[in-house]
mmCIF file of C-alpha atoms in Angstrom:
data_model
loop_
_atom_site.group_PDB
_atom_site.id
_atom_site.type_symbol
_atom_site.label_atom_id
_atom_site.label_comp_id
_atom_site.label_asym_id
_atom_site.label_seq_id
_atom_site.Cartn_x
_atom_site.Cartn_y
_atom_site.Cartn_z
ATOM 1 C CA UNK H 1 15.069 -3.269 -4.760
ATOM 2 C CA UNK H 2 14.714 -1.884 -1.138
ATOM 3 C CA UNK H 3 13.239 -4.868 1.183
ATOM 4 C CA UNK H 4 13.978 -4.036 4.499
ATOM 5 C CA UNK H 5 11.174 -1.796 6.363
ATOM 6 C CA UNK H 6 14.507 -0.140 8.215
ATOM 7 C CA UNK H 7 15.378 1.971 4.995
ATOM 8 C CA UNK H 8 14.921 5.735 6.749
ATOM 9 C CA UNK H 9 12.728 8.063 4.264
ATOM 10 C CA UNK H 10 15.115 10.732 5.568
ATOM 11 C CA UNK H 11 17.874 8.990 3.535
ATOM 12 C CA UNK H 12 17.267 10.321 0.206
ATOM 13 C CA UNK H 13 16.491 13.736 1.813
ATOM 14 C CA UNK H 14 18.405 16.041 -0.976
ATOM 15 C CA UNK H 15 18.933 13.463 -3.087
ATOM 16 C CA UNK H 16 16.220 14.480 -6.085
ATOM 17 C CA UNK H 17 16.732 17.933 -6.499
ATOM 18 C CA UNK H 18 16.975 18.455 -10.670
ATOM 19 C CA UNK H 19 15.378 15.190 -11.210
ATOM 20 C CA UNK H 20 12.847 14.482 -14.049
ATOM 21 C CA UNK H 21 10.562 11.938 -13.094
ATOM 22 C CA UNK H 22 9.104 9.900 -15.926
ATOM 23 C CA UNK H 23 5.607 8.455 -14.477
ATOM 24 C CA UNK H 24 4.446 5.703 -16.599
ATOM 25 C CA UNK H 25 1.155 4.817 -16.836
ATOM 26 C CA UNK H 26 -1.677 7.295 -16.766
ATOM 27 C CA UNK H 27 -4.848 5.234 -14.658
ATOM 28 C CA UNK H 28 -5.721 6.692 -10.875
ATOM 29 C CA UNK H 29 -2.742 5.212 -9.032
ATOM 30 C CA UNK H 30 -0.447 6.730 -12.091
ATOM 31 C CA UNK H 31 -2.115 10.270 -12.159
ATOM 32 C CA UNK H 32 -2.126 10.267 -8.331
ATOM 33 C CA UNK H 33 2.047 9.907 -8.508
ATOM 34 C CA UNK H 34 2.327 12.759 -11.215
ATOM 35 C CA UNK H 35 0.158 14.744 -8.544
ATOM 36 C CA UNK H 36 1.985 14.172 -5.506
ATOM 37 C CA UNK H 37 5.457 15.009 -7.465
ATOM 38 C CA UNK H 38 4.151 18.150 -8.890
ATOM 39 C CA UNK H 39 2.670 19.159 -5.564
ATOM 40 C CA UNK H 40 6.485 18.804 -4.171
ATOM 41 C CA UNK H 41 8.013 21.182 -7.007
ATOM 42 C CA UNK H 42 9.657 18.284 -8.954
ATOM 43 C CA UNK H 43 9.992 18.190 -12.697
ATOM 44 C CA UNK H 44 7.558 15.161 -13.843
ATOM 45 C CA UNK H 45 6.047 14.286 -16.915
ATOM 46 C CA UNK H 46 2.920 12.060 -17.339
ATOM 47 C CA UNK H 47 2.827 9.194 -19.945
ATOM 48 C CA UNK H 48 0.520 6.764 -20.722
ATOM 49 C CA UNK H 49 1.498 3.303 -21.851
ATOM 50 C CA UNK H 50 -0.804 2.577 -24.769
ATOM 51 C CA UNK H 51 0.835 4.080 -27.850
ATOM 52 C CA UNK H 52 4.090 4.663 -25.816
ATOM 53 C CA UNK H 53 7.312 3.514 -27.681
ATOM 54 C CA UNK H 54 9.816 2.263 -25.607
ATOM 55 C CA UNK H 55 12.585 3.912 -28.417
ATOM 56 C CA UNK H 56 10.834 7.179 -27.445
ATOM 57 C CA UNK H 57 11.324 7.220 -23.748
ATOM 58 C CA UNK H 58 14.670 6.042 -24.106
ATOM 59 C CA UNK H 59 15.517 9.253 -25.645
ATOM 60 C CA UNK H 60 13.612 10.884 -23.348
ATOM 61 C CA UNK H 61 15.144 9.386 -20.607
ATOM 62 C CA UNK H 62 18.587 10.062 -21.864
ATOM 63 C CA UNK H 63 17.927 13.911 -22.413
ATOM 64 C CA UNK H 64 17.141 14.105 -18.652
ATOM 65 C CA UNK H 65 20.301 15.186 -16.537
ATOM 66 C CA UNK H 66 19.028 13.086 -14.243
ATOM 67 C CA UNK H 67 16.116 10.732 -14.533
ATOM 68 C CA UNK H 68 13.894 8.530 -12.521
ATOM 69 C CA UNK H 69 10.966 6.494 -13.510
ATOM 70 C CA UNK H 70 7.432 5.889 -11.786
ATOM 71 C CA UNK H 71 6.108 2.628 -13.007
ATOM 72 C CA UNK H 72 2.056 2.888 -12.435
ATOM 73 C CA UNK H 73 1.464 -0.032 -15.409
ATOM 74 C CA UNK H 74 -0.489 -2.933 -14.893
ATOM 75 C CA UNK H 75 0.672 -5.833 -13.242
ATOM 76 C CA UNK H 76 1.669 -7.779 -16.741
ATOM 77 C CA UNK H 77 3.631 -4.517 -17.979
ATOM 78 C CA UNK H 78 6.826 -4.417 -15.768
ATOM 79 C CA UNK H 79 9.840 -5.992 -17.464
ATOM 80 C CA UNK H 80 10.384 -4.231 -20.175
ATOM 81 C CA UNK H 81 10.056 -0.568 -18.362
ATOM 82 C CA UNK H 82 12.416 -2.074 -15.280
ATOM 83 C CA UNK H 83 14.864 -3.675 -18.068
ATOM 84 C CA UNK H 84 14.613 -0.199 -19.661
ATOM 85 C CA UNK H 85 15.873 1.184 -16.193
ATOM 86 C CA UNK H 86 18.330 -1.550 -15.635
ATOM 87 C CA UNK H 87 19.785 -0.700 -18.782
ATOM 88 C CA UNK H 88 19.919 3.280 -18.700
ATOM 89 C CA UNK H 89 21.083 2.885 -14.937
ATOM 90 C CA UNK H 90 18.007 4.967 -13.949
ATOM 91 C CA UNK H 91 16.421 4.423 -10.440
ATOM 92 C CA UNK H 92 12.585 3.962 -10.331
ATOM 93 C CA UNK H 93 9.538 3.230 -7.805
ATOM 94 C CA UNK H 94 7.115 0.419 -9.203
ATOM 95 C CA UNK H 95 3.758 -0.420 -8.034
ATOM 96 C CA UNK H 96 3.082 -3.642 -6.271
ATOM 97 C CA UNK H 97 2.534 -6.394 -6.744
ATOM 98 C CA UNK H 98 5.322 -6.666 -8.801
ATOM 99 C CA UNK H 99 4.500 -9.819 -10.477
ATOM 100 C CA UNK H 100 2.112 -12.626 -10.549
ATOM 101 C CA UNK H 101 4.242 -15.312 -11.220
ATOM 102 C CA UNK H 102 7.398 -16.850 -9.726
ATOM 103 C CA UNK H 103 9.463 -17.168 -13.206
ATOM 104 C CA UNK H 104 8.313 -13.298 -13.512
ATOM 105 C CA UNK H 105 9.924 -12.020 -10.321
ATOM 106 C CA UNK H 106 13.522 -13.754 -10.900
ATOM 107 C CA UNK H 107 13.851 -12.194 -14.457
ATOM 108 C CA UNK H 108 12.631 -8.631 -13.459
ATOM 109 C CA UNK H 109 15.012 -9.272 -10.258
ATOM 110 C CA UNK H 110 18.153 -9.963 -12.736
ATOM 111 C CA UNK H 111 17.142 -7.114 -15.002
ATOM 112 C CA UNK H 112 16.600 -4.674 -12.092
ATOM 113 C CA UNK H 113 20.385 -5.699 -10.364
ATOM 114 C CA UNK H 114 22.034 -2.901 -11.797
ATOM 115 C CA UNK H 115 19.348 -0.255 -9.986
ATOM 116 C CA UNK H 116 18.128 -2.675 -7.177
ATOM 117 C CA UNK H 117 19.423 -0.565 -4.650
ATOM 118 C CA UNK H 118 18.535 2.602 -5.563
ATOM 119 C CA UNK H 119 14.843 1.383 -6.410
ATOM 120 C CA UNK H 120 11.639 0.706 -4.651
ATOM 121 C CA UNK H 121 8.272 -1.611 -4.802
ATOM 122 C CA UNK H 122 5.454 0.068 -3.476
ATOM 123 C CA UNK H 123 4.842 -1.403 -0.804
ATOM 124 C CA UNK H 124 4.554 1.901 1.652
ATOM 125 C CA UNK H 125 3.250 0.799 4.957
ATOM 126 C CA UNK H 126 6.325 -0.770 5.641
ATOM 127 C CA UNK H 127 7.664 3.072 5.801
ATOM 128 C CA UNK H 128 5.525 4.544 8.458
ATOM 129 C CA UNK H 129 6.771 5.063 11.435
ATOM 130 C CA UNK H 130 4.669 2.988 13.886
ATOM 131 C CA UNK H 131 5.875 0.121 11.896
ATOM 132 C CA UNK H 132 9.669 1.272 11.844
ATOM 133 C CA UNK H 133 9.403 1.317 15.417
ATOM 134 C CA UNK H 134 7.871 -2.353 15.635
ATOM 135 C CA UNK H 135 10.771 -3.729 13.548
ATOM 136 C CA UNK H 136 13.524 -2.279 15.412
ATOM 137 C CA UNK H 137 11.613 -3.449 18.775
ATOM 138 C CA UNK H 138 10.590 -7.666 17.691
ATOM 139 C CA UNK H 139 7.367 -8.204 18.789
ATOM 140 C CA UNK H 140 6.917 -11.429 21.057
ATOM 141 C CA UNK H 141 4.340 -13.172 20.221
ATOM 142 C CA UNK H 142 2.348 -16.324 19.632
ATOM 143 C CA UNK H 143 0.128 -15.581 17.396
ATOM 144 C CA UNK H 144 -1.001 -12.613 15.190
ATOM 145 C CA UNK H 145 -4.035 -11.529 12.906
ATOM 146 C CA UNK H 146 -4.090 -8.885 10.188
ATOM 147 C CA UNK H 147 -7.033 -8.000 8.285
ATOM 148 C CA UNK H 148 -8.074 -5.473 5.212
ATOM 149 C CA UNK H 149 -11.738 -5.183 3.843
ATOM 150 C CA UNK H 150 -13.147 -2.882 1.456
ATOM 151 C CA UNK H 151 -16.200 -2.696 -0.344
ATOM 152 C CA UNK H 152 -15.180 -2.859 -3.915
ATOM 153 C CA UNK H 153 -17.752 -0.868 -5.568
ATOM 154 C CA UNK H 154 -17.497 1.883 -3.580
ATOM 155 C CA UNK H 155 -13.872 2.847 -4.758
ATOM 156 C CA UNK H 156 -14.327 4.969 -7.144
ATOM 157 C CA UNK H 157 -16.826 7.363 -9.168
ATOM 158 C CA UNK H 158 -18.024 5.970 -12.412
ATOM 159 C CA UNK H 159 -16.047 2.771 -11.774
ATOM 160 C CA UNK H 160 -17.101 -0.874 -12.637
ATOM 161 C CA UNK H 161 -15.115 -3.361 -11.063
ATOM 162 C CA UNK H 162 -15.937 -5.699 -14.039
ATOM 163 C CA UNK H 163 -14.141 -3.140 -16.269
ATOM 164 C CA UNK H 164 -11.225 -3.148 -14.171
ATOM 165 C CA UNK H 165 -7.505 -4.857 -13.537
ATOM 166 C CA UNK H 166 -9.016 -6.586 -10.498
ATOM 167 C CA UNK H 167 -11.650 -8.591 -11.779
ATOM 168 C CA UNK H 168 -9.025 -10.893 -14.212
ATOM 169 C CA UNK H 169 -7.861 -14.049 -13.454
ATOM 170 C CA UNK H 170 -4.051 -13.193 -13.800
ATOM 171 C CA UNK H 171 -2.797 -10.125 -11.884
ATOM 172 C CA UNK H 172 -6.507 -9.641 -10.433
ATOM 173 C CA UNK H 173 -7.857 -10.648 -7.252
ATOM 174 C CA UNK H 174 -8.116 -9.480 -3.522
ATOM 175 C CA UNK H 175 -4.876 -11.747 -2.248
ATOM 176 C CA UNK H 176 -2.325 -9.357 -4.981
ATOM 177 C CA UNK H 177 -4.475 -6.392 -4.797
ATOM 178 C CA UNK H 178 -4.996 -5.846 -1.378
ATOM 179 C CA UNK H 179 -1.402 -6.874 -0.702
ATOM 180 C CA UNK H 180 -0.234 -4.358 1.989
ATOM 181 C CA UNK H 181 -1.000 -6.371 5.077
ATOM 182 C CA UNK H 182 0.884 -9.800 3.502
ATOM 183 C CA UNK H 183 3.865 -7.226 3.600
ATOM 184 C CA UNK H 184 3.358 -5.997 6.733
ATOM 185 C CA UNK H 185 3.264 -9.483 8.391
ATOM 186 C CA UNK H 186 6.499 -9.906 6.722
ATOM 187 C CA UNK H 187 8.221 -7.634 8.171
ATOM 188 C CA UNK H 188 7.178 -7.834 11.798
ATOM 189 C CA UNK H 189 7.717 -11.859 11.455
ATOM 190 C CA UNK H 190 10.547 -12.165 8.310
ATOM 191 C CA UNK H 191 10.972 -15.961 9.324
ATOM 192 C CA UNK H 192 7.039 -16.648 8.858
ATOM 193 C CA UNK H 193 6.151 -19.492 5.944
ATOM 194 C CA UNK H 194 3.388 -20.118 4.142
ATOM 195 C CA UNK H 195 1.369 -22.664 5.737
ATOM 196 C CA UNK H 196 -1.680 -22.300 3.592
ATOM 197 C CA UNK H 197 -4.256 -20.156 1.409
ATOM 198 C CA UNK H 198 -8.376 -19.568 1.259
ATOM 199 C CA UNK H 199 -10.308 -18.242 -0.969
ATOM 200 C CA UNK H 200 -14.323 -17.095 -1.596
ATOM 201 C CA UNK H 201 -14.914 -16.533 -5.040
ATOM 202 C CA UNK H 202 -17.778 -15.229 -7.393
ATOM 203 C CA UNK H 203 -19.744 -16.433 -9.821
ATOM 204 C CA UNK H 204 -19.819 -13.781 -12.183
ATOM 205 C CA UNK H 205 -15.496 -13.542 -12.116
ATOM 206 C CA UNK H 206 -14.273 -17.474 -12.246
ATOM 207 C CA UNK H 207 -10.820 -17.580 -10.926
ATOM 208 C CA UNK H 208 -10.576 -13.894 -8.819
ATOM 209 C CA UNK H 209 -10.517 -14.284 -5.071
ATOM 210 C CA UNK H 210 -12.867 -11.728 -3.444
ATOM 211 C CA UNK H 211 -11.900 -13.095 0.116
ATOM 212 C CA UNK H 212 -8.829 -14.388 0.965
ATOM 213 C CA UNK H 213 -7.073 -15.827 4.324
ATOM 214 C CA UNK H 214 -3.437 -16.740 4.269
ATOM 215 C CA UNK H 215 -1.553 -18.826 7.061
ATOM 216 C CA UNK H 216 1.767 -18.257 8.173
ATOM 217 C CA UNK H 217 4.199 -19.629 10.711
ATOM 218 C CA UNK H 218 7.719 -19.507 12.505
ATOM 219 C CA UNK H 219 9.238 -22.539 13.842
ATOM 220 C CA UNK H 220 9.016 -21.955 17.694
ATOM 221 C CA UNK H 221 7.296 -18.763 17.219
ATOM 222 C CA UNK H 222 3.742 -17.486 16.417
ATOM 223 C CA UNK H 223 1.165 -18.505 13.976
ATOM 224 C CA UNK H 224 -0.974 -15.884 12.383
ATOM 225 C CA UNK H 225 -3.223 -15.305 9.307
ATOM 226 C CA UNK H 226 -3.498 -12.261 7.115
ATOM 227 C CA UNK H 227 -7.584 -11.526 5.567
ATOM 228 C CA UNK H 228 -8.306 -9.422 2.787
ATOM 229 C CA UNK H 229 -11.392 -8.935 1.224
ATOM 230 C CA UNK H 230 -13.281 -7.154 -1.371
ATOM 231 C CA UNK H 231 -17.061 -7.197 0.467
ATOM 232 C CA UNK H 232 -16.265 -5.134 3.763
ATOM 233 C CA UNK H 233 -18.054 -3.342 5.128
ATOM 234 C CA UNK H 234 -21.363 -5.200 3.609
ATOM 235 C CA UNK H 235 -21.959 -8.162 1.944
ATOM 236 C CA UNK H 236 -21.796 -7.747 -2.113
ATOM 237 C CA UNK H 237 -25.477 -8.961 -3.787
ATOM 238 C CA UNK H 238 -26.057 -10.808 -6.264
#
């Protein structure tokens, strides 16, 4: 899968015409893909995962001329829809954060090889253009800070964070959720480490961070954190 934040959009200009997209997973993010593809004239279908056999898209899959896949799924549902794509040798775009744990990542890696390079995590602030230009300039620096807040129950209409992906223990939590700015550190600083991680939780949600700082640092270069939270712009209550 693409890592490196010099990948040009521009490069797959051309490349998708008579493509059917298979979007998988039919929540906001999912729904917002289907959207955005229609909008550009592409051939898309919308499927949910509950109920979805994996037989079923197969077929579909292999009706399709050409076919790529949209993974929208919750965090725990990834292997089998990128070993599915592995398989068929179909490229797809999956939503971060692509896993939770470690022994995760290295099996949907080896099942993703055959597409890796044709594929994508969504990490998309590593695509814009002010960033591009960072990267191909190095910054010089000694030190950096990055921060993301949001206030978590103003997301959405009709939307209870307790109800939702965010407030569980595994694949939940501000540090994978609000993930964008851990990615953007990496790429402006690519030989940063992990020096350390805190978290602020709740009460009400043992084991989900709603504020999180992580550490990094280069040997001879700068030291910086990345914050994310889930009580910006006010405080939560009780």
């Amino acid at each position: 899968m693409r890592s490196s934040a010099r990948w040009e959009p521009e490069d797959a200009k051309g490349q998708g015409m008579g493509t059917q997209y298979f979007v998988i997973g039919s929540g906001s993010i999912g729904r917002r893909h289907f959207d955005n593809l229609q909008s550009l004239g592409a051939e898309v279908r919308l499927l949910g995962w509950r109920g979805l056999e994996l037989a079923a898209l197969e077929r579909m899959i292999g009706k399709a001329e050409q076919a790529a896949v949209v993974i929208a799924t919750a965090t725990q549902v990834r292997m089998e829809l990128i070993a599915l794509c592995g398989r068929l040798g179909v490229p797809f775009y999956v939503e971060k954060p692509l896993a939770f744990r470690m022994e995760d990542l290295q099996r949907i890696f080896a099942a993703a090889e055959p597409v890796a390079h044709r594929s994508m995590v969504g990490f998309m602030m590593r695509y814009h253009p002010a960033l591009r230009a960072l990267v191909d300039e190095p910054i010089k620096a000694y030190g950096f800070h990055l921060e993301i807040g949001h206030d978590v129950r103003q997301w959405r209409q009709n939307w209870r964070f307790g109800d939702s992906y965010a407030a569980r223990p595994e694949g939940g939590g501000v540090l994978l959720d609000l993930c964008h700015e851990v990615d953007i550190a990496h790429c402006l600083f690519p030989k940063a480490v992990l020096q350390g991680v805190d978290s602020i939780g709740h009460d009400a949600f043992p084991n989900v961070d709603f504020a999180t700082r992580v550490t990094l640092s280069e040997a001879g270069g700068p030291v910086g954190t990345v914050a994310m939270d889930y009580l910006s712009p006010r405080a939560c209550g009780g």
